PDB file of C-alpha atoms in Angstrom:
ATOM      1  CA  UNK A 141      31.670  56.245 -37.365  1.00 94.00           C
ATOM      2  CA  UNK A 142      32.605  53.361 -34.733  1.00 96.00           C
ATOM      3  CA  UNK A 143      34.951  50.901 -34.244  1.00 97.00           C
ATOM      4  CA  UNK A 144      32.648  48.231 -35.540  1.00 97.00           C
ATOM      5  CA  UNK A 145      32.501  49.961 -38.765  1.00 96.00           C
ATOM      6  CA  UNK A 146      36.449  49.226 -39.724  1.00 96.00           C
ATOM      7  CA  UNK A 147      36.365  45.590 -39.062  1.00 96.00           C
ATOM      8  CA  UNK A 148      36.973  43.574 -42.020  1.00 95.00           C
ATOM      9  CA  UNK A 149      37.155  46.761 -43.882  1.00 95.00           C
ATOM     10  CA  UNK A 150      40.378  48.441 -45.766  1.00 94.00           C
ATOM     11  CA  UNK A 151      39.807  51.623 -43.588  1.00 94.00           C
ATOM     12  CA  UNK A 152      42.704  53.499 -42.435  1.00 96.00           C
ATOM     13  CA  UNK A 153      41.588  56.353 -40.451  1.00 97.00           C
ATOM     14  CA  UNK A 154      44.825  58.995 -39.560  1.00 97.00           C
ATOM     15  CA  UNK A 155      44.737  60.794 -36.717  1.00 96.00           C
ATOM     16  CA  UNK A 156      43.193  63.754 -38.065  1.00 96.00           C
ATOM     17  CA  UNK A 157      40.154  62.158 -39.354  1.00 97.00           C
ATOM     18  CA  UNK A 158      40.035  60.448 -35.656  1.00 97.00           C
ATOM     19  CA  UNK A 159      40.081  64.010 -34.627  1.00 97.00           C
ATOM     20  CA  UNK A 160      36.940  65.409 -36.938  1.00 97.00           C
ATOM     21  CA  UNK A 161      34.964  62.657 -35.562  1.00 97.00           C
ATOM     22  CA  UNK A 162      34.116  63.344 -32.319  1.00 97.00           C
ATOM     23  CA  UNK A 163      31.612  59.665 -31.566  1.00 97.00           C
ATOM     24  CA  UNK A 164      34.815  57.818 -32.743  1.00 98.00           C
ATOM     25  CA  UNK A 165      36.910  59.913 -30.364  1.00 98.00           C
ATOM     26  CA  UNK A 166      34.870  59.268 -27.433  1.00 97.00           C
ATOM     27  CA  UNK A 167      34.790  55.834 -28.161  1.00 98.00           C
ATOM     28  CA  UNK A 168      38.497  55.067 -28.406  1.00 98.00           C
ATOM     29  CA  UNK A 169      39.093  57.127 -25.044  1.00 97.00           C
ATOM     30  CA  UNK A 170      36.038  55.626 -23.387  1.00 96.00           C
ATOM     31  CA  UNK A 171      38.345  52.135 -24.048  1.00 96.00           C
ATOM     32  CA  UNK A 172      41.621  53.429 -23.429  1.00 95.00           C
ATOM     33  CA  UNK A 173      40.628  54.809 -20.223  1.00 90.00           C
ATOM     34  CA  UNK A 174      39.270  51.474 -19.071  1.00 89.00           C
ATOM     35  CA  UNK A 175      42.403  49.740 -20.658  1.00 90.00           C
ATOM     36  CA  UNK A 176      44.361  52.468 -17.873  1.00 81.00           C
ATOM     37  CA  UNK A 177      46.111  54.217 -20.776  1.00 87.00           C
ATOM     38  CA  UNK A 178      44.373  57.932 -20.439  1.00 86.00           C
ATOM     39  CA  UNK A 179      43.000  59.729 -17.806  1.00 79.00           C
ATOM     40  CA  UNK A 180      39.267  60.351 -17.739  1.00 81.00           C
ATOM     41  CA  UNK A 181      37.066  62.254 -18.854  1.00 86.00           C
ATOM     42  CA  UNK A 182      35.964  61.256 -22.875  1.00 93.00           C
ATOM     43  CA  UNK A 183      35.286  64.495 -24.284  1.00 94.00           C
ATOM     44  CA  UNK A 184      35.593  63.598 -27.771  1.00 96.00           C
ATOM     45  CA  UNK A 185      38.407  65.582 -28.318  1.00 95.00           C
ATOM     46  CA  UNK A 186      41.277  63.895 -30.022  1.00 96.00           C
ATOM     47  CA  UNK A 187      43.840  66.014 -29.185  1.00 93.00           C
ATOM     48  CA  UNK A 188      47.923  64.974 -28.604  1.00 91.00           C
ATOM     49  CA  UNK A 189      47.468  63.323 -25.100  1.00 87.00           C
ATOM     50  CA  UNK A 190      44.361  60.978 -26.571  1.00 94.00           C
ATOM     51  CA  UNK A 191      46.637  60.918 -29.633  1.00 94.00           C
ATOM     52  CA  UNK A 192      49.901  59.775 -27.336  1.00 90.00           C
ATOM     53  CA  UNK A 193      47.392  57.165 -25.569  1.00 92.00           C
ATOM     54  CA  UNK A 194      46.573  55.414 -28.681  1.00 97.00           C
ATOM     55  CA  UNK A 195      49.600  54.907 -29.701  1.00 95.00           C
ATOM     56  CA  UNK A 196      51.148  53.472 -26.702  1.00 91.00           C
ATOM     57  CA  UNK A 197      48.068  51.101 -26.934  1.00 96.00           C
ATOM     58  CA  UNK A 198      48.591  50.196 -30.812  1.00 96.00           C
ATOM     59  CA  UNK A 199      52.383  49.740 -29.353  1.00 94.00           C
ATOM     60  CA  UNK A 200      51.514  47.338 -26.383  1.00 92.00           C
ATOM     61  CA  UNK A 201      49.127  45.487 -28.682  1.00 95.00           C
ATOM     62  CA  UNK A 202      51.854  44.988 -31.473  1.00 95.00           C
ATOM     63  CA  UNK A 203      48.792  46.011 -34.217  1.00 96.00           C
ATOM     64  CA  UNK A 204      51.667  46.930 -36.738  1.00 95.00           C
ATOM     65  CA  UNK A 205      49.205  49.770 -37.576  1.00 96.00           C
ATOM     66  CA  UNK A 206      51.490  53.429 -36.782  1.00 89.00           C
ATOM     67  CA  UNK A 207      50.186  56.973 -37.117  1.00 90.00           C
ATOM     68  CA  UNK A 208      46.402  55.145 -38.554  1.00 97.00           C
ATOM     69  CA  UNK A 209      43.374  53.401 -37.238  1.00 97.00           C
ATOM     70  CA  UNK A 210      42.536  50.689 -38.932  1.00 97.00           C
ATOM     71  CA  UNK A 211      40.492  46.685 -38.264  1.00 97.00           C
ATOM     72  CA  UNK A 212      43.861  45.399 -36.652  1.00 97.00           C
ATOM     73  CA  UNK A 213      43.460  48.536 -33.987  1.00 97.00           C
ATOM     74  CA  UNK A 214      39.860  48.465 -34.141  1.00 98.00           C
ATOM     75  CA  UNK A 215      39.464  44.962 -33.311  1.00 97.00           C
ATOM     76  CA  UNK A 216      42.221  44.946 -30.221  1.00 97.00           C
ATOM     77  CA  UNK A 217      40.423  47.811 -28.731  1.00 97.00           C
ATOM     78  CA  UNK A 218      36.827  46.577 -28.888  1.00 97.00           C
ATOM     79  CA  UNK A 219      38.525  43.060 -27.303  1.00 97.00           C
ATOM     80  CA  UNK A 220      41.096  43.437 -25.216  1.00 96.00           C
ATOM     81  CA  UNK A 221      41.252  44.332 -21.253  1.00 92.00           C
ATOM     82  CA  UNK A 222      43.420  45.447 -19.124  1.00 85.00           C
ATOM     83  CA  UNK A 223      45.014  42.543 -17.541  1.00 83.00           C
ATOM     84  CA  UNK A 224      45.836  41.640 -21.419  1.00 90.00           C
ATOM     85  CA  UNK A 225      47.973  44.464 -21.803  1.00 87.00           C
ATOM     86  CA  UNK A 226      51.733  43.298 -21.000  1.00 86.00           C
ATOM     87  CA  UNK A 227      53.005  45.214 -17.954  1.00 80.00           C
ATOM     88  CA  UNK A 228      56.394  46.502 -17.270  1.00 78.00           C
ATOM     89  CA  UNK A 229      58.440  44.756 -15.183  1.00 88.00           C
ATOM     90  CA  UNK A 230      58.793  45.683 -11.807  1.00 95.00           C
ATOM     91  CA  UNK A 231      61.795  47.734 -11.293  1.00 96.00           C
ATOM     92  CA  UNK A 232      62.435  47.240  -7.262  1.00 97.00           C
ATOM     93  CA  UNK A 233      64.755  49.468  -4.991  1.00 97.00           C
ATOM     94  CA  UNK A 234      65.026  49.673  -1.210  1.00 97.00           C
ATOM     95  CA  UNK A 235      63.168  52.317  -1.160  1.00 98.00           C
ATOM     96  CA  UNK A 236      60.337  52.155   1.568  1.00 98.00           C
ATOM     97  CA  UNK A 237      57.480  51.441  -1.361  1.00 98.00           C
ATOM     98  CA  UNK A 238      59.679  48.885  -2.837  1.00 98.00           C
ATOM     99  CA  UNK A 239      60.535  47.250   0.368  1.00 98.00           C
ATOM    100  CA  UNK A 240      56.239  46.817   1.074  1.00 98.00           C
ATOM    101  CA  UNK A 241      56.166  45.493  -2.339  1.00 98.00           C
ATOM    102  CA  UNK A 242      58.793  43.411  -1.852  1.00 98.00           C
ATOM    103  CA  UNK A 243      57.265  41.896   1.294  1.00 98.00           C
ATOM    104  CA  UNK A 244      53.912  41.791  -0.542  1.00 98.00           C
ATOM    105  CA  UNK A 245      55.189  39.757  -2.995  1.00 97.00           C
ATOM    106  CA  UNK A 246      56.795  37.332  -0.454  1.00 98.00           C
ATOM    107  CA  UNK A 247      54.022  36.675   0.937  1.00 98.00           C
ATOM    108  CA  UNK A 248      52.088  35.613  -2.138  1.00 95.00           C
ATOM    109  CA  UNK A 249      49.717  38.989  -1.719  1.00 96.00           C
ATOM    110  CA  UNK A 250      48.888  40.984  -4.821  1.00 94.00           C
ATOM    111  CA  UNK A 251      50.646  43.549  -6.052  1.00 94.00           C
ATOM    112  CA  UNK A 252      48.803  45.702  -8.959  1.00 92.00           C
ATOM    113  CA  UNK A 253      50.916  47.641 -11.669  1.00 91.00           C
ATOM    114  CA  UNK A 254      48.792  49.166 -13.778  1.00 84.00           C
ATOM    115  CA  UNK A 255      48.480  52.827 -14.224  1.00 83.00           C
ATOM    116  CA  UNK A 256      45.685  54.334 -11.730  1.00 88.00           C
ATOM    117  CA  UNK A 257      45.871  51.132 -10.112  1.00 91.00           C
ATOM    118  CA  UNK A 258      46.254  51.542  -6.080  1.00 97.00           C
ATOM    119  CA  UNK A 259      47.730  49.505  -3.510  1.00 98.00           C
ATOM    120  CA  UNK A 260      46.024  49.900  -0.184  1.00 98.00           C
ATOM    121  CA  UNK A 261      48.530  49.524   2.727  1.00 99.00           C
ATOM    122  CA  UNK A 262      48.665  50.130   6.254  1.00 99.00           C
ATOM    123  CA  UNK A 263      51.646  49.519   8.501  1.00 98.00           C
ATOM    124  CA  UNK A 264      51.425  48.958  11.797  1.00 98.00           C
ATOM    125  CA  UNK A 265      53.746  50.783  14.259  1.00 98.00           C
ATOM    126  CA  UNK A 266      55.402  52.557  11.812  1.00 98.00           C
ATOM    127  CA  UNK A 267      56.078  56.761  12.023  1.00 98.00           C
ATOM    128  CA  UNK A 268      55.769  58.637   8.976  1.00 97.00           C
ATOM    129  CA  UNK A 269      59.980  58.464   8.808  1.00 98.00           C
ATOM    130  CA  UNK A 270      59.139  54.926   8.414  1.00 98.00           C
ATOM    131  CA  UNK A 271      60.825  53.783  11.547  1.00 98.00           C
ATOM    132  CA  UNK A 272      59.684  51.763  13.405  1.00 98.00           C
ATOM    133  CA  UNK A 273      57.694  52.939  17.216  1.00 98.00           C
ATOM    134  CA  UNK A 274      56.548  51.242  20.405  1.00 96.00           C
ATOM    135  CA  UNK A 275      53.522  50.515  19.094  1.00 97.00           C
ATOM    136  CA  UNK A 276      52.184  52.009  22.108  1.00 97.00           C
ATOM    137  CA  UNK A 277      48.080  50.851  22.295  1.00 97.00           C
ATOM    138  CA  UNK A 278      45.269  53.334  22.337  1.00 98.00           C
ATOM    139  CA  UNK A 279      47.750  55.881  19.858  1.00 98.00           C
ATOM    140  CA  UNK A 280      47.708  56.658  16.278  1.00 98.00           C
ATOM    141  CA  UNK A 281      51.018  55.080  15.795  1.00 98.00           C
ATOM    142  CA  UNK A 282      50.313  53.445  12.437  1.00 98.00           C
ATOM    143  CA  UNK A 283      50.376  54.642   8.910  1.00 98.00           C
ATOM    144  CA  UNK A 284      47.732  54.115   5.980  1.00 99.00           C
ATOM    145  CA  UNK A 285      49.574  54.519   2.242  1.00 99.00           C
ATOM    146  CA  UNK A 286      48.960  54.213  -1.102  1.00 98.00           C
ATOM    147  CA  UNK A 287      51.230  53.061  -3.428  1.00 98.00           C
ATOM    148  CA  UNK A 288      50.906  53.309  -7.276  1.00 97.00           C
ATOM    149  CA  UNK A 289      53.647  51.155  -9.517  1.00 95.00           C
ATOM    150  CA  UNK A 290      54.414  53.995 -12.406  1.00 92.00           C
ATOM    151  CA  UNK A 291      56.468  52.461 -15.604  1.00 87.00           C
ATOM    152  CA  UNK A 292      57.342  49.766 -13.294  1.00 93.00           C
ATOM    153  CA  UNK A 293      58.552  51.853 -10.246  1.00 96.00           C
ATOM    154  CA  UNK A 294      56.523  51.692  -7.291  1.00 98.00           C
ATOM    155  CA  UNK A 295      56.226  55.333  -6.117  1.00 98.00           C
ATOM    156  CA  UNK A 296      53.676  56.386  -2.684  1.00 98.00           C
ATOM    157  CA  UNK A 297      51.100  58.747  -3.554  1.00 98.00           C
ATOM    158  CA  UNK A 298      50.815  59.937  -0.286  1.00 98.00           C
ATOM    159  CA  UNK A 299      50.482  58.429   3.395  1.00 98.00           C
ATOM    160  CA  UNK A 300      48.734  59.514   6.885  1.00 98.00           C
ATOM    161  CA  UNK A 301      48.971  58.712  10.232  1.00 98.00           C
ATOM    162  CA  UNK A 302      46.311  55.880  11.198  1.00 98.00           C
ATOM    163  CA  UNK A 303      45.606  53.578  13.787  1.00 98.00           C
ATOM    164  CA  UNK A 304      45.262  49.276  12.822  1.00 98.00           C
ATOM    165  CA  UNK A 305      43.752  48.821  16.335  1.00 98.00           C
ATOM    166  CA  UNK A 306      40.749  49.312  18.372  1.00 98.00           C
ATOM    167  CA  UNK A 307      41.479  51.986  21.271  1.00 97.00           C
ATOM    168  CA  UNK A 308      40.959  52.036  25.086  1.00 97.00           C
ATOM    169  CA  UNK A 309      37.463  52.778  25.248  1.00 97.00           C
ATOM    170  CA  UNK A 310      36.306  50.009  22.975  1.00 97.00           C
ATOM    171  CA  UNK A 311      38.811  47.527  24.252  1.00 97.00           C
ATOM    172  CA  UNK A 312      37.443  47.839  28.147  1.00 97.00           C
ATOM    173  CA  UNK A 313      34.003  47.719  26.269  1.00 97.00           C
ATOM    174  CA  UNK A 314      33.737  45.771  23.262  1.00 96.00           C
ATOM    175  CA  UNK A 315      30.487  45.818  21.157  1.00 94.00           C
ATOM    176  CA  UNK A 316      31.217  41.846  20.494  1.00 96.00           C
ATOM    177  CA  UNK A 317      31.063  39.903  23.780  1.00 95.00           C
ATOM    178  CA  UNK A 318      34.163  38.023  22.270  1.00 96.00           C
ATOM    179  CA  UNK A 319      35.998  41.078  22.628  1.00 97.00           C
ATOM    180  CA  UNK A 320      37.473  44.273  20.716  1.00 97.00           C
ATOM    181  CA  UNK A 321      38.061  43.246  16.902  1.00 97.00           C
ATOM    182  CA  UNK A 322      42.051  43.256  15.886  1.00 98.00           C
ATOM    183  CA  UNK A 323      42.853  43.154  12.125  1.00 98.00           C
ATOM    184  CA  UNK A 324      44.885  39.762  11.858  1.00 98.00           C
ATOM    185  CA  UNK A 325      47.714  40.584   9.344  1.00 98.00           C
ATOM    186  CA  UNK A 326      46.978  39.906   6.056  1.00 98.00           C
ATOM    187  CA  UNK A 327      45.702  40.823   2.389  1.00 98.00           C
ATOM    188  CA  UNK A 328      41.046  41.320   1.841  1.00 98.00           C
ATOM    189  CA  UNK A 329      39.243  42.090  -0.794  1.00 97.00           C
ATOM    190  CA  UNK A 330      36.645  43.794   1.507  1.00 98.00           C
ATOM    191  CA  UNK A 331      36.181  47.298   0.858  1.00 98.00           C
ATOM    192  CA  UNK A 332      33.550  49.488  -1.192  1.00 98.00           C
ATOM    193  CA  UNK A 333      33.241  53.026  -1.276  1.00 98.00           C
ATOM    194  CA  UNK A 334      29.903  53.956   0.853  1.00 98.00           C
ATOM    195  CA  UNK A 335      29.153  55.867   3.901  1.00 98.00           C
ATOM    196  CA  UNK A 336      30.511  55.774   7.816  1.00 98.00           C
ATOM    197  CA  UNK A 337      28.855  56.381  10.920  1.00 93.00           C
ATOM    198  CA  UNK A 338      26.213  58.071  11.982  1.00 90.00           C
ATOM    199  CA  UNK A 339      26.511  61.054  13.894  1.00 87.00           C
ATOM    200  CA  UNK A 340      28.643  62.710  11.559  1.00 95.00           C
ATOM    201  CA  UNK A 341      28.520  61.003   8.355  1.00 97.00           C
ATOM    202  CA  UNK A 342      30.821  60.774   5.819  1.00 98.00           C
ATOM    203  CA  UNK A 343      32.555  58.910   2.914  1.00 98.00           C
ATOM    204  CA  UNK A 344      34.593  56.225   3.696  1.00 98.00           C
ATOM    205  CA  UNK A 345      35.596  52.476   2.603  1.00 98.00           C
ATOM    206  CA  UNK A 346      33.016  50.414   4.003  1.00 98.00           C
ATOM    207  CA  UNK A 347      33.473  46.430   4.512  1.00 98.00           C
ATOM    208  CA  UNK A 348      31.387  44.649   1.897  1.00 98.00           C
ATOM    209  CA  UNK A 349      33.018  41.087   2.489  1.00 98.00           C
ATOM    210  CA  UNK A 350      34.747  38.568   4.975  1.00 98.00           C
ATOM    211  CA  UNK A 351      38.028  39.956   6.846  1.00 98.00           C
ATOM    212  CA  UNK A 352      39.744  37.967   9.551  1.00 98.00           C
ATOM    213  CA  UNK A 353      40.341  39.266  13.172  1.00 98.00           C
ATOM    214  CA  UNK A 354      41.555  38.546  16.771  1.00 98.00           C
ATOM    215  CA  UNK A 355      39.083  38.830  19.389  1.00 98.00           C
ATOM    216  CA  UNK A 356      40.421  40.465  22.260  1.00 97.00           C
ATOM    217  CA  UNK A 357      38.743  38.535  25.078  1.00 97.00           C
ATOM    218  CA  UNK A 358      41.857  39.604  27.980  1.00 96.00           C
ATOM    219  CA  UNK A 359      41.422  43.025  26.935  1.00 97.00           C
ATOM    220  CA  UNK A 360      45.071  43.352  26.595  1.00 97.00           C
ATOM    221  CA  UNK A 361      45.767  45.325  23.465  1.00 97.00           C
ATOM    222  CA  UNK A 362      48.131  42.109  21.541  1.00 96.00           C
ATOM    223  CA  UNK A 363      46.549  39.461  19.099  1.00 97.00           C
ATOM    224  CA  UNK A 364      48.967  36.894  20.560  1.00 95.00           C
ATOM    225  CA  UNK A 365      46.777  34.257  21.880  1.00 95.00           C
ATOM    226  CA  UNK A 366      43.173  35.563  20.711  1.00 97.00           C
ATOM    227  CA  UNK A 367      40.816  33.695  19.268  1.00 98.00           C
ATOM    228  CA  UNK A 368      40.222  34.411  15.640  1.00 98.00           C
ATOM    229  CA  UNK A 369      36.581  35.056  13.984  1.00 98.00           C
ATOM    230  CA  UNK A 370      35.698  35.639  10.113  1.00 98.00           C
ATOM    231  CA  UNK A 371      32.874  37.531   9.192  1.00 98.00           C
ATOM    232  CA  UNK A 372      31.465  40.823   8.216  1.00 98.00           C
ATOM    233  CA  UNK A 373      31.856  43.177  11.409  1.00 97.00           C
ATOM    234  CA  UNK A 374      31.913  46.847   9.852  1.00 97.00           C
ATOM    235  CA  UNK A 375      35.647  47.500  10.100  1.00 98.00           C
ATOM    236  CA  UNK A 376      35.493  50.429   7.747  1.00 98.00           C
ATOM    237  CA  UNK A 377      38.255  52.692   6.858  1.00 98.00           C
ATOM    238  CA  UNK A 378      36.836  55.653   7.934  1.00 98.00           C
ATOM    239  CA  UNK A 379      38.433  58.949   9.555  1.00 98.00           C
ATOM    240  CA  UNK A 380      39.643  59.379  13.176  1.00 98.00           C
ATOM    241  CA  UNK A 381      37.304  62.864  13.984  1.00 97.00           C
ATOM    242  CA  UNK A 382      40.316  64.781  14.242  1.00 98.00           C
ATOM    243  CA  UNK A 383      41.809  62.804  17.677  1.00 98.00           C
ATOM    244  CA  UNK A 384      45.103  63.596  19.461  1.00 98.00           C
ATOM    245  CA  UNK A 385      47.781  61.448  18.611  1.00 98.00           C
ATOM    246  CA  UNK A 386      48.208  59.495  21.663  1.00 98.00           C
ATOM    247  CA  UNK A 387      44.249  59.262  22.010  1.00 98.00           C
ATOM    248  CA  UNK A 388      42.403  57.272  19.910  1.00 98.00           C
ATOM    249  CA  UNK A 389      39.148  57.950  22.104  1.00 96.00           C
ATOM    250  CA  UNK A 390      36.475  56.360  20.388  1.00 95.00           C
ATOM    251  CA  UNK A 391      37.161  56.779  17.234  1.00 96.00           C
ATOM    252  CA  UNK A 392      37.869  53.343  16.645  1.00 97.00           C
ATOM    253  CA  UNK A 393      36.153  49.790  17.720  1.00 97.00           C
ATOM    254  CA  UNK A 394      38.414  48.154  15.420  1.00 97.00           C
ATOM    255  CA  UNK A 395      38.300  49.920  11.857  1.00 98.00           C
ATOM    256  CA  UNK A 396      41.424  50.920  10.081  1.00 98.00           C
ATOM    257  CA  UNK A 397      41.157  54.567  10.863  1.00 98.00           C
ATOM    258  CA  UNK A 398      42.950  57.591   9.667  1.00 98.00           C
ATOM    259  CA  UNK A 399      43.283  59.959  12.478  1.00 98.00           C
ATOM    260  CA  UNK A 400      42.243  63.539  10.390  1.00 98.00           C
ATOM    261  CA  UNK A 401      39.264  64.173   8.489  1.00 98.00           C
ATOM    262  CA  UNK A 402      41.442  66.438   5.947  1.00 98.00           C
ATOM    263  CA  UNK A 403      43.836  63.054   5.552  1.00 98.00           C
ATOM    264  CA  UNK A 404      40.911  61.063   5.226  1.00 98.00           C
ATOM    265  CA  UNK A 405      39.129  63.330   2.650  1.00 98.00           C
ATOM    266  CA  UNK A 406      43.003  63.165   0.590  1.00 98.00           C
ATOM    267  CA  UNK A 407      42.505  59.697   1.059  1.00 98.00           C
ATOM    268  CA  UNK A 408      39.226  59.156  -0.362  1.00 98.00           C
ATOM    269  CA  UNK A 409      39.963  61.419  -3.160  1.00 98.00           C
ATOM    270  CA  UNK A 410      42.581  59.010  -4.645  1.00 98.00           C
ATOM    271  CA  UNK A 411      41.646  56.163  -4.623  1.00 97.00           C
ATOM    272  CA  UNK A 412      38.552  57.063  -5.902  1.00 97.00           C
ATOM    273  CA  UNK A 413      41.042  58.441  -9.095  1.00 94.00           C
ATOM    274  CA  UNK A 414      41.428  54.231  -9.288  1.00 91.00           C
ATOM    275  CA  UNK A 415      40.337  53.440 -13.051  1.00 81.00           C
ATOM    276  CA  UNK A 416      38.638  49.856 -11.816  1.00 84.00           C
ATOM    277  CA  UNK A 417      36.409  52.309  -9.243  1.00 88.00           C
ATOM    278  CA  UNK A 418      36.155  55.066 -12.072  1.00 82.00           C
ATOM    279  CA  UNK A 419      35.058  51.770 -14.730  1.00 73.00           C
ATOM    280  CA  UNK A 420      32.794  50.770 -11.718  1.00 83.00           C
ATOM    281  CA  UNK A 421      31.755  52.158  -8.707  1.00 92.00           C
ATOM    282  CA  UNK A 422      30.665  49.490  -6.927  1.00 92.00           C
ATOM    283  CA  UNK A 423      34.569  48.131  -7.314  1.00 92.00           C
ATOM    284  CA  UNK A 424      35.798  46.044  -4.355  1.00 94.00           C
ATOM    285  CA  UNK A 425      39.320  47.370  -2.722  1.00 96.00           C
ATOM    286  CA  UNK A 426      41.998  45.336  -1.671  1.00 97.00           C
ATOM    287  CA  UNK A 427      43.476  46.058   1.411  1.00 98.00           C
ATOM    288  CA  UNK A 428      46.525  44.951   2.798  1.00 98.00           C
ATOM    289  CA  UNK A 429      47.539  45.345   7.137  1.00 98.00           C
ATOM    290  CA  UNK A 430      51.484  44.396   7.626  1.00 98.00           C
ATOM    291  CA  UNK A 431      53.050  44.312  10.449  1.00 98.00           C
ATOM    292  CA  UNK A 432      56.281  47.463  10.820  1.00 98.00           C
ATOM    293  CA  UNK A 433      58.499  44.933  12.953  1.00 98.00           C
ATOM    294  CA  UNK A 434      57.974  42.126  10.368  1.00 98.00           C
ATOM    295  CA  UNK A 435      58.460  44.176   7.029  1.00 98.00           C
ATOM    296  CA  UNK A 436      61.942  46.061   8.586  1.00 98.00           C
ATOM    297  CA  UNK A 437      63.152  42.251   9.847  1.00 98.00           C
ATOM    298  CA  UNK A 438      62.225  40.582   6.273  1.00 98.00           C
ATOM    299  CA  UNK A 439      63.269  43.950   4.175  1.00 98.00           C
ATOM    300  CA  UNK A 440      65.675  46.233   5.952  1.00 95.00           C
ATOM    301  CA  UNK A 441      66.758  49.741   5.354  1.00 84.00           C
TER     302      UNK A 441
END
């Protein structure tokens, strides 16, 4: 049986019958997972979590169809997507996620809510106490974080130390001729999943469209002043080879780094747990760079 085969039919399939057919099973959670509402894999087994997730569906999509399938459920889950769903409403505290969402929304960025949906964010000169540092340059004084919105509370999955900036070595000798490439502040839809580097290879989020950035022409580690320049220039967010923290060596010409592989690897892991990446792996990230000073000014403590 399939989904097709209840519409414009009297069919009322209970969730037991659901259960003895295991192609209708895998159907439904194929769809539910891409609707966000269960957690991969479909293994055609309809048990009380699938069960749970259908109902919350049947719920959001008001299909006046409890406890049975049916062409009203049938037909909502062959049509709708996820963005269709209604979302709960964002329950905001002050809170260090819902101060970055907060300032996120302020500044007209996007903010995603849906379950397994991650926000990208790194904060420049920001400790992992979320106070603000010196921002000292050539250090891993930043933090990368991922935020997930869970019924309506935004909640960080986890965070690592990182670096925004290009370090010394790159600065003094820039691979552009317009100087070391600094992340201007800002929201991109820029990032893929793919490969990094060369000499020791490894998974990463690779740039796959435009990002803005300051050229560092004075070589003196600020933005203020520096020309700007679009393009693509392979600032990927990649790992830091392990670095000491004051250090960034050459780990970075400009990328948004994390400084340890093990971080990184944490990293990659999650957002890779993202149902748009899991629905399609060629999925493009957003990514958004804030300045510490600015969000603690706009959004204190």
């Amino acid at each position: 049986m399939k989904l097709q085969d209840f519409l414009g039919k009297e069919e009322k399939w209970g969730f037991e019958a659901i259960a003895d057919d295991s192609e209708l099973t895998r159907q439904i959670q194929i769809l539910l997972i891409g609707l966000g509402l269960l957690e991969p894999p479909a293994d055609g087994k309809f048990g009380p979590v699938s069960a749970a997730a259908l109902k919350k569906f049947q719920e959001l999509a008001k299909t006046e169809e409890a406890e049975f399938l049916g062409a009203v459920t049938a037909k909502k889950l062959i049509e709708t997507k996820a963005d269709d769903l209604p979302k709960p409403p964002l329950k905001l505290g002050n809170d260090i996620a819902s101060r970055i969402l907060k300032y996120m929304l302020a500044q007209d960025y996007q903010v995603f809510t849906g379950s397994k949906e991650y926000n990208i964010v790194y904060l420049e000169g920001i400790d992992g106490d979320w106070t603000l540092n010196s921002d000292t340059p050539n250090g891993f004084n930043d933090r990368r974080i991922v935020i997930e919105v869970v019924n309506g509370v935004p909640k960080i999955v986890d965070h690592w130390q990182a670096t925004t900036e290009p370090g010394k070595y790159y600065t003094f000798n820039p691979m552009n001729a317009a100087g070391a490439a600094r992340i201007k502040f800002g929201q991109y839809k820029a990032w893929a999943v793919g490969m990094h580097g060369n000499a020791e290879r490894h998974e990463a989020l690779v740039q796959v469209a435009p990002i803005t950035v300051h050229r560092d022409f004075n070589k003196d580690f600020q933005r203020t002043g520096d020309k700007l320049d679009t393009g693509l220039f392979l600032v990927n967010q990649h790992w830091g080879y392990d670095a000491p923290s004051n250090d960034i060596k050459n780990a970075s010409a400009g990328c948004l780094v994390g400084r340890m592989r093990q971080g990184h690897r944490e990293f990659m892991a999650i957002i890779k747990q993202d149902r748009r990446y899991v629905a399609n792996n060629n999925y493009v990230f957003y990514t958004t760079v804030i300045a510490g000073d600015d969000l603690l000014k706009k959004f204190p403590g």
